[in-house]
N, CA and C of each residue as an Amber inpcrd file, in Angstrom:
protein
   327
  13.8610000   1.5720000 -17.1700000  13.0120000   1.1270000 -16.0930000
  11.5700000   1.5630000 -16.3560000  11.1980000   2.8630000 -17.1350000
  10.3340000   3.5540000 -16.7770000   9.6600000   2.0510000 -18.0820000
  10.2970000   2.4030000 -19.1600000   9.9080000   1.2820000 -19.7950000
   8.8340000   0.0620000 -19.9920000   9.7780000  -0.1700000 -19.0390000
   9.4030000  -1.6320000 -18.5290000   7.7930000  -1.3730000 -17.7940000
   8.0450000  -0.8460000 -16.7380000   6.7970000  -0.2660000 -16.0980000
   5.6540000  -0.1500000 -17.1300000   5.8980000   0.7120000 -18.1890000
   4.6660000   0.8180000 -18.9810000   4.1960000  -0.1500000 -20.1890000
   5.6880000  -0.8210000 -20.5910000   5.1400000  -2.3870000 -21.0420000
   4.1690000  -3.2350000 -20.1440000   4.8320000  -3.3760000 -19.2000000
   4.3520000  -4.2440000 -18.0310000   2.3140000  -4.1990000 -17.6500000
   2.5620000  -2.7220000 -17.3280000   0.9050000  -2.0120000 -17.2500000
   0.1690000  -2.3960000 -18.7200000   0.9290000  -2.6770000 -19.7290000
   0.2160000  -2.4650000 -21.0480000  -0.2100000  -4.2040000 -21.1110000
   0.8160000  -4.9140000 -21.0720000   0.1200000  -6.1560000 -20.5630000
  -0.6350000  -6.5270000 -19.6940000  -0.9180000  -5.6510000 -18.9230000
  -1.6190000  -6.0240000 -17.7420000  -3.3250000  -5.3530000 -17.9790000
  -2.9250000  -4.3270000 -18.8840000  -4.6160000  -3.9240000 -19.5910000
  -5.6200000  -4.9600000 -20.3220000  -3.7770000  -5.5710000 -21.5730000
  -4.9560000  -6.0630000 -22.5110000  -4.9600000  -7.1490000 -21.6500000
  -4.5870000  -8.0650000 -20.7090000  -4.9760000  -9.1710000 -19.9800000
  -6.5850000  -9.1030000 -20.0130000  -6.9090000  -7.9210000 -19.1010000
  -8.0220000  -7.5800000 -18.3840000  -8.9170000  -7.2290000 -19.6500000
  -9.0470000  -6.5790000 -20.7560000  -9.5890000  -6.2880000 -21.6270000
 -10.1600000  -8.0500000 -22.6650000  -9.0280000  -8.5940000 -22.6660000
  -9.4050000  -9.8720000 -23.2340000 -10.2800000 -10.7990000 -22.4370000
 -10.9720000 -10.7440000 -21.3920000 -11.3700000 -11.2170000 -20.2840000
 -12.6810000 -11.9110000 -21.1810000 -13.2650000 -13.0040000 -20.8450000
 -14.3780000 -13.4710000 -21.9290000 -16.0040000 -12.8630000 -20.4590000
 -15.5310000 -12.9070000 -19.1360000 -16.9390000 -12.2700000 -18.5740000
 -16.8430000 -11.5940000 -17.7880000 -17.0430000 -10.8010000 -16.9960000
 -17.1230000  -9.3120000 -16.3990000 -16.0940000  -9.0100000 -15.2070000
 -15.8060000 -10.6940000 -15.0790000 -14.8240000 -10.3330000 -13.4220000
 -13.1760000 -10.1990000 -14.1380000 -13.0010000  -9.2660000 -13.9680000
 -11.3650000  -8.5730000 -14.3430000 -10.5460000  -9.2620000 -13.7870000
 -10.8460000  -9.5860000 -12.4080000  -9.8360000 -10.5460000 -11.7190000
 -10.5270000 -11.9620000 -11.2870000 -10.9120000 -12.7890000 -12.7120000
 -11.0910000 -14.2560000 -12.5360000  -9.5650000 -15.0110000 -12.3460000
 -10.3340000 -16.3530000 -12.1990000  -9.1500000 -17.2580000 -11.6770000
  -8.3870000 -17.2830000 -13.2230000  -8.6980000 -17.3110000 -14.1370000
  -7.8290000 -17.6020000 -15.4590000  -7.1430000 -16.0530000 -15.4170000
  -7.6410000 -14.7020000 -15.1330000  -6.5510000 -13.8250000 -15.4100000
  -5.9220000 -13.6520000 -14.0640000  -5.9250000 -14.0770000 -13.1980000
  -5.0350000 -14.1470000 -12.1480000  -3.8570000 -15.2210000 -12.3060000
  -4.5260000 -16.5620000 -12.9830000  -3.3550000 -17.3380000 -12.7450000
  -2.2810000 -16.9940000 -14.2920000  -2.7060000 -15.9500000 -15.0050000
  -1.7350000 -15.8400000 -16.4270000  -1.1460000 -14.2230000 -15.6580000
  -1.7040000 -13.7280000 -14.8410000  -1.0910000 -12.5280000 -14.3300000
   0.3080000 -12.7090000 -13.4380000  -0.1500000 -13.9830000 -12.5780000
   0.9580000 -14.5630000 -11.8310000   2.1900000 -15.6400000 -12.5610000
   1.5080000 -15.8570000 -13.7720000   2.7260000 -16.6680000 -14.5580000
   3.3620000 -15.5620000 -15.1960000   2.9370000 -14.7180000 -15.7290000
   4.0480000 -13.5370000 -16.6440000   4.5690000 -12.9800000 -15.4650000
   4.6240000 -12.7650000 -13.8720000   4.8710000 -12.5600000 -13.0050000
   6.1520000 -13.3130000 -12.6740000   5.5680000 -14.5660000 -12.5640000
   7.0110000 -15.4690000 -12.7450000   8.0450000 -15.8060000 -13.4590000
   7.8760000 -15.4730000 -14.5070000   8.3770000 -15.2190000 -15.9000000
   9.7650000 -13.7840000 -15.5010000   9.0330000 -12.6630000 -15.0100000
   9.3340000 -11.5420000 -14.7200000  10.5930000 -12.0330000 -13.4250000
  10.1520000 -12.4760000 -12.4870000  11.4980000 -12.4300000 -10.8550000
  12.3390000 -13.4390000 -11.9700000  12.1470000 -14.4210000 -12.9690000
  12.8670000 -15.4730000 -13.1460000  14.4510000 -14.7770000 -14.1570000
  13.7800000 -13.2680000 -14.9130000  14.2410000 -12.7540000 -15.6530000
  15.4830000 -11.9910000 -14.7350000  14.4580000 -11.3340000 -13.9420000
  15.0160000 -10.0990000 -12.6870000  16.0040000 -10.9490000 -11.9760000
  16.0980000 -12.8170000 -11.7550000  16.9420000 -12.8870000 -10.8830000
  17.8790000 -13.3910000 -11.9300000  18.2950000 -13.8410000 -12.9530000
  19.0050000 -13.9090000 -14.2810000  19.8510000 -12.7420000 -14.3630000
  19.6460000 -11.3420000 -14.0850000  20.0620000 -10.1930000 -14.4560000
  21.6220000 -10.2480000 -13.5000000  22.1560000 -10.7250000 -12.5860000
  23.0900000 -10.6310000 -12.0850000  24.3730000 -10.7580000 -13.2190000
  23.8460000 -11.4600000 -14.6830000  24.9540000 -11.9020000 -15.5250000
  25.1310000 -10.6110000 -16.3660000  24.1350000  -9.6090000 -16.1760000
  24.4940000  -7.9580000 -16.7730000  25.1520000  -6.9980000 -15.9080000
  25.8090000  -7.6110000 -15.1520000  26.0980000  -6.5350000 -13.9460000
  27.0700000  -5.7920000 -14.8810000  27.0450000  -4.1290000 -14.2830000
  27.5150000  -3.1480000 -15.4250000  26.7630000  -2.7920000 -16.1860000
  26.1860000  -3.2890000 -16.4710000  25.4650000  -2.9950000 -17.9360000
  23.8330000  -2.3270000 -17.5110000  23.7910000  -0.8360000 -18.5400000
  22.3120000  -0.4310000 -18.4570000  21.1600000  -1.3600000 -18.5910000
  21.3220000  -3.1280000 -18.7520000  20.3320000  -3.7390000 -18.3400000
  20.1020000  -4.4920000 -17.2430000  21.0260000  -4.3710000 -16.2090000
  21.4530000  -4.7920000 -14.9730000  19.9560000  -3.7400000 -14.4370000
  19.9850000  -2.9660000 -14.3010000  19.1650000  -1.8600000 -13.9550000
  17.9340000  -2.1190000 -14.1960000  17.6810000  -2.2220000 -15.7510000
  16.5110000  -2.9730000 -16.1920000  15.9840000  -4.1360000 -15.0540000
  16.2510000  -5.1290000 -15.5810000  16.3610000  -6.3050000 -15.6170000
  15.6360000  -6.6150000 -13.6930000  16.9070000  -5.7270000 -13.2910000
  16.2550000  -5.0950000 -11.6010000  15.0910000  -4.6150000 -11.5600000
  14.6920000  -4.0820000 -11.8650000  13.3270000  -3.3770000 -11.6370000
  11.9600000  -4.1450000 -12.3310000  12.4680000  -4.8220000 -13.5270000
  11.5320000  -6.0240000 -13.7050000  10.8030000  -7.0780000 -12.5010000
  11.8220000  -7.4410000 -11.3470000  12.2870000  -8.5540000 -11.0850000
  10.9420000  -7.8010000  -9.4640000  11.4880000  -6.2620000  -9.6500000
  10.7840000  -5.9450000  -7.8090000   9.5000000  -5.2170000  -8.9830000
   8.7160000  -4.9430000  -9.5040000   7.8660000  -4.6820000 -10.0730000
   6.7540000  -5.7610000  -9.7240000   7.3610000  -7.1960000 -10.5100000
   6.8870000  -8.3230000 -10.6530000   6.4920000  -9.2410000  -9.9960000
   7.4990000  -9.0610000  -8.4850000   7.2620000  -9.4350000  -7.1380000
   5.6580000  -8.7230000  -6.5910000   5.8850000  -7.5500000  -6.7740000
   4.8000000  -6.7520000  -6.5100000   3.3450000  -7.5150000  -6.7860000
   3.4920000  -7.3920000  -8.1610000   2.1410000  -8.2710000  -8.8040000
   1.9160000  -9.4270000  -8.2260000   2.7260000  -9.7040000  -8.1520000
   2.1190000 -11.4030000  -7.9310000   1.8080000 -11.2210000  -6.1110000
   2.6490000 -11.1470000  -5.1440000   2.3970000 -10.9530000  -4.2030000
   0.2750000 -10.4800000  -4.0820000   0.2400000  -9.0680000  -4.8190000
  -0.8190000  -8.6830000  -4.7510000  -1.8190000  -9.5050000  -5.2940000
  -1.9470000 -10.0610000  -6.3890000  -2.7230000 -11.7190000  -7.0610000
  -2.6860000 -12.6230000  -5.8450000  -1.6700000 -13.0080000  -5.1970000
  -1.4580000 -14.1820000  -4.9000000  -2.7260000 -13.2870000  -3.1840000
  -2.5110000 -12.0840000  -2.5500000  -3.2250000 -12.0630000  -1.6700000
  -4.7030000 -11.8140000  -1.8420000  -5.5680000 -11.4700000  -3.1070000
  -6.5500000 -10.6190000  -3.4440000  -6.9530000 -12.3540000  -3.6990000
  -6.2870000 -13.5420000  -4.3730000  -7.0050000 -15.5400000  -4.1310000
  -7.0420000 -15.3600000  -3.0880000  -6.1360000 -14.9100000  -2.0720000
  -6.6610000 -15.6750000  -0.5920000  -7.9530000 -15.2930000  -0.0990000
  -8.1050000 -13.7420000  -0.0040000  -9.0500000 -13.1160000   0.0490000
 -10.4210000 -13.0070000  -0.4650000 -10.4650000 -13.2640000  -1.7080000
 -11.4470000 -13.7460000  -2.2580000 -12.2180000 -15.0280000  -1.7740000
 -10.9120000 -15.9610000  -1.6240000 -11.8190000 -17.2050000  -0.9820000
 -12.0790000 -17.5170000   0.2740000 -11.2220000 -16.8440000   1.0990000
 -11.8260000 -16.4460000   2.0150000 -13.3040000 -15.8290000   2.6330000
 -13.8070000 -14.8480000   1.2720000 -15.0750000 -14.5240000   1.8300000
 -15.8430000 -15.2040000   0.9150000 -15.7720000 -15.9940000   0.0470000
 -16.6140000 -16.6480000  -0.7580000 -16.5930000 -18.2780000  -0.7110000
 -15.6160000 -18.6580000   0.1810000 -15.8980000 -20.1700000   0.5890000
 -16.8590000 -19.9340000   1.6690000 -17.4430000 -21.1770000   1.5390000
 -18.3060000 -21.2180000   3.2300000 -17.1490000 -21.7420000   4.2530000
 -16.3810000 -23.0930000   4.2030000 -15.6790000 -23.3960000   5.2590000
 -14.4710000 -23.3160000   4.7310000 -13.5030000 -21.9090000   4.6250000
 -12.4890000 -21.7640000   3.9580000 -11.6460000 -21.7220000   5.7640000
 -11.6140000 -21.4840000   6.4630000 -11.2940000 -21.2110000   7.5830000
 -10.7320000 -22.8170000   8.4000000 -11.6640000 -23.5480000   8.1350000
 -11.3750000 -24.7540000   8.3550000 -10.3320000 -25.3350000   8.0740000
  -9.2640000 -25.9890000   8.8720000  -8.0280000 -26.8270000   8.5510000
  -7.2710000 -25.6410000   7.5800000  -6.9440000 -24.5530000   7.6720000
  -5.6940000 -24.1750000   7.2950000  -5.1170000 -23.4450000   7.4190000
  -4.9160000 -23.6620000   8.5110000  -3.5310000 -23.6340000   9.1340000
  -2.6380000 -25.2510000   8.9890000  -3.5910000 -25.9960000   9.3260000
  -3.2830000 -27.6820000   8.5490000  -3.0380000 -27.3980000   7.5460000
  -3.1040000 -27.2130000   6.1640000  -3.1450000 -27.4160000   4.8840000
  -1.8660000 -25.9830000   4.5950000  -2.0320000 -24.6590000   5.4140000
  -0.9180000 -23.9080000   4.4830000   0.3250000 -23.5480000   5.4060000
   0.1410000 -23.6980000   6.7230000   1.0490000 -23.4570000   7.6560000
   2.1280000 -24.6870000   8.2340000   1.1880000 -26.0660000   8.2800000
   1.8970000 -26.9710000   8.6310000   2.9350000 -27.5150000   7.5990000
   3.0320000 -27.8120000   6.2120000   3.7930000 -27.7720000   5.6730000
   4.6930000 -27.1020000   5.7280000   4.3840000 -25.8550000   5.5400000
   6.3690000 -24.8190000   5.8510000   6.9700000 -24.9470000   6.8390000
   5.8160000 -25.0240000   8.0160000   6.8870000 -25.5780000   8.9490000
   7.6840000 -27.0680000   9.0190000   7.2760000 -27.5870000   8.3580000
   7.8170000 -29.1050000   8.5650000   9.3650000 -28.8860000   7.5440000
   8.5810000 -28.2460000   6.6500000  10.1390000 -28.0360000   5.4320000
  11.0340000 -27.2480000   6.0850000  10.4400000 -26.2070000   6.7910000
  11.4090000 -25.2180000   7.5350000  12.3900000 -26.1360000   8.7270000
  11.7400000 -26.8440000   9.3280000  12.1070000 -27.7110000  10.0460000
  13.5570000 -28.7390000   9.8190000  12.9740000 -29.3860000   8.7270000
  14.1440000 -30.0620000   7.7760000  15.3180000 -29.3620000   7.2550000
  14.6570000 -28.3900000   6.9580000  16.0240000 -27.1500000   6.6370000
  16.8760000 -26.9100000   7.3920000  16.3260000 -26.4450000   8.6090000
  17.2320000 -25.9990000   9.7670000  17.9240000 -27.1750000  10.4370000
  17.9640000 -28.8330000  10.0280000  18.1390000 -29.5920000  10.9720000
  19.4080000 -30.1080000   9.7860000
């Protein structure tokens, strides 16, 4: 586990180190932070076929590590554009709320 953790951080340096201009968290290393992210729960939820096995364990901790990241990416875009759009506020709740509910909707029916 511990492993993984410090692979994980080690990719997550040179991400930021390879960066071509000063913002650490641009939209290109956010959206390759959140794909090796996805990469990661897709692995972590795969791991049920090691059950028993010292990579069951692994494989787990990949999966809530990875959640982590991305969650945190996915809130630090909202936030960002939030204070750096002018009319980010506008229509969305239209644009990010009304959809789930409509799917949620369909789901439950």
């Amino acid at each position: 586990m511990e492993i993984f953790n410090i692979f994980f951080t080690f990719a997550l340096v040179l991400t930021f180190c390879k960066c071509k201009n000063n913002d650490a968290l641009s939209l290109q290393t956010c959206n390759v932070l959140k794909g090796i992210s996805i990469l990661a729960v897709f692995i972590g939820h795969t791991s049920k076929v090691f059950t028993g096995l010292f990579l069951y364990k692994f494989y787990c901790s990949i999966g809530l590590f990875a959640v982590s990241v991305f969650f945190f990416i996915s809130g630090y875009g909202l936030m960002y554009a939030y204070l750096n759009k002018e009319n980010y506020r506008n229509g969305f709740l239209k644009k990010r709320i009304l959809p789930l509910l409509i799917c949620y909707t369909i789901a439950c029916l």
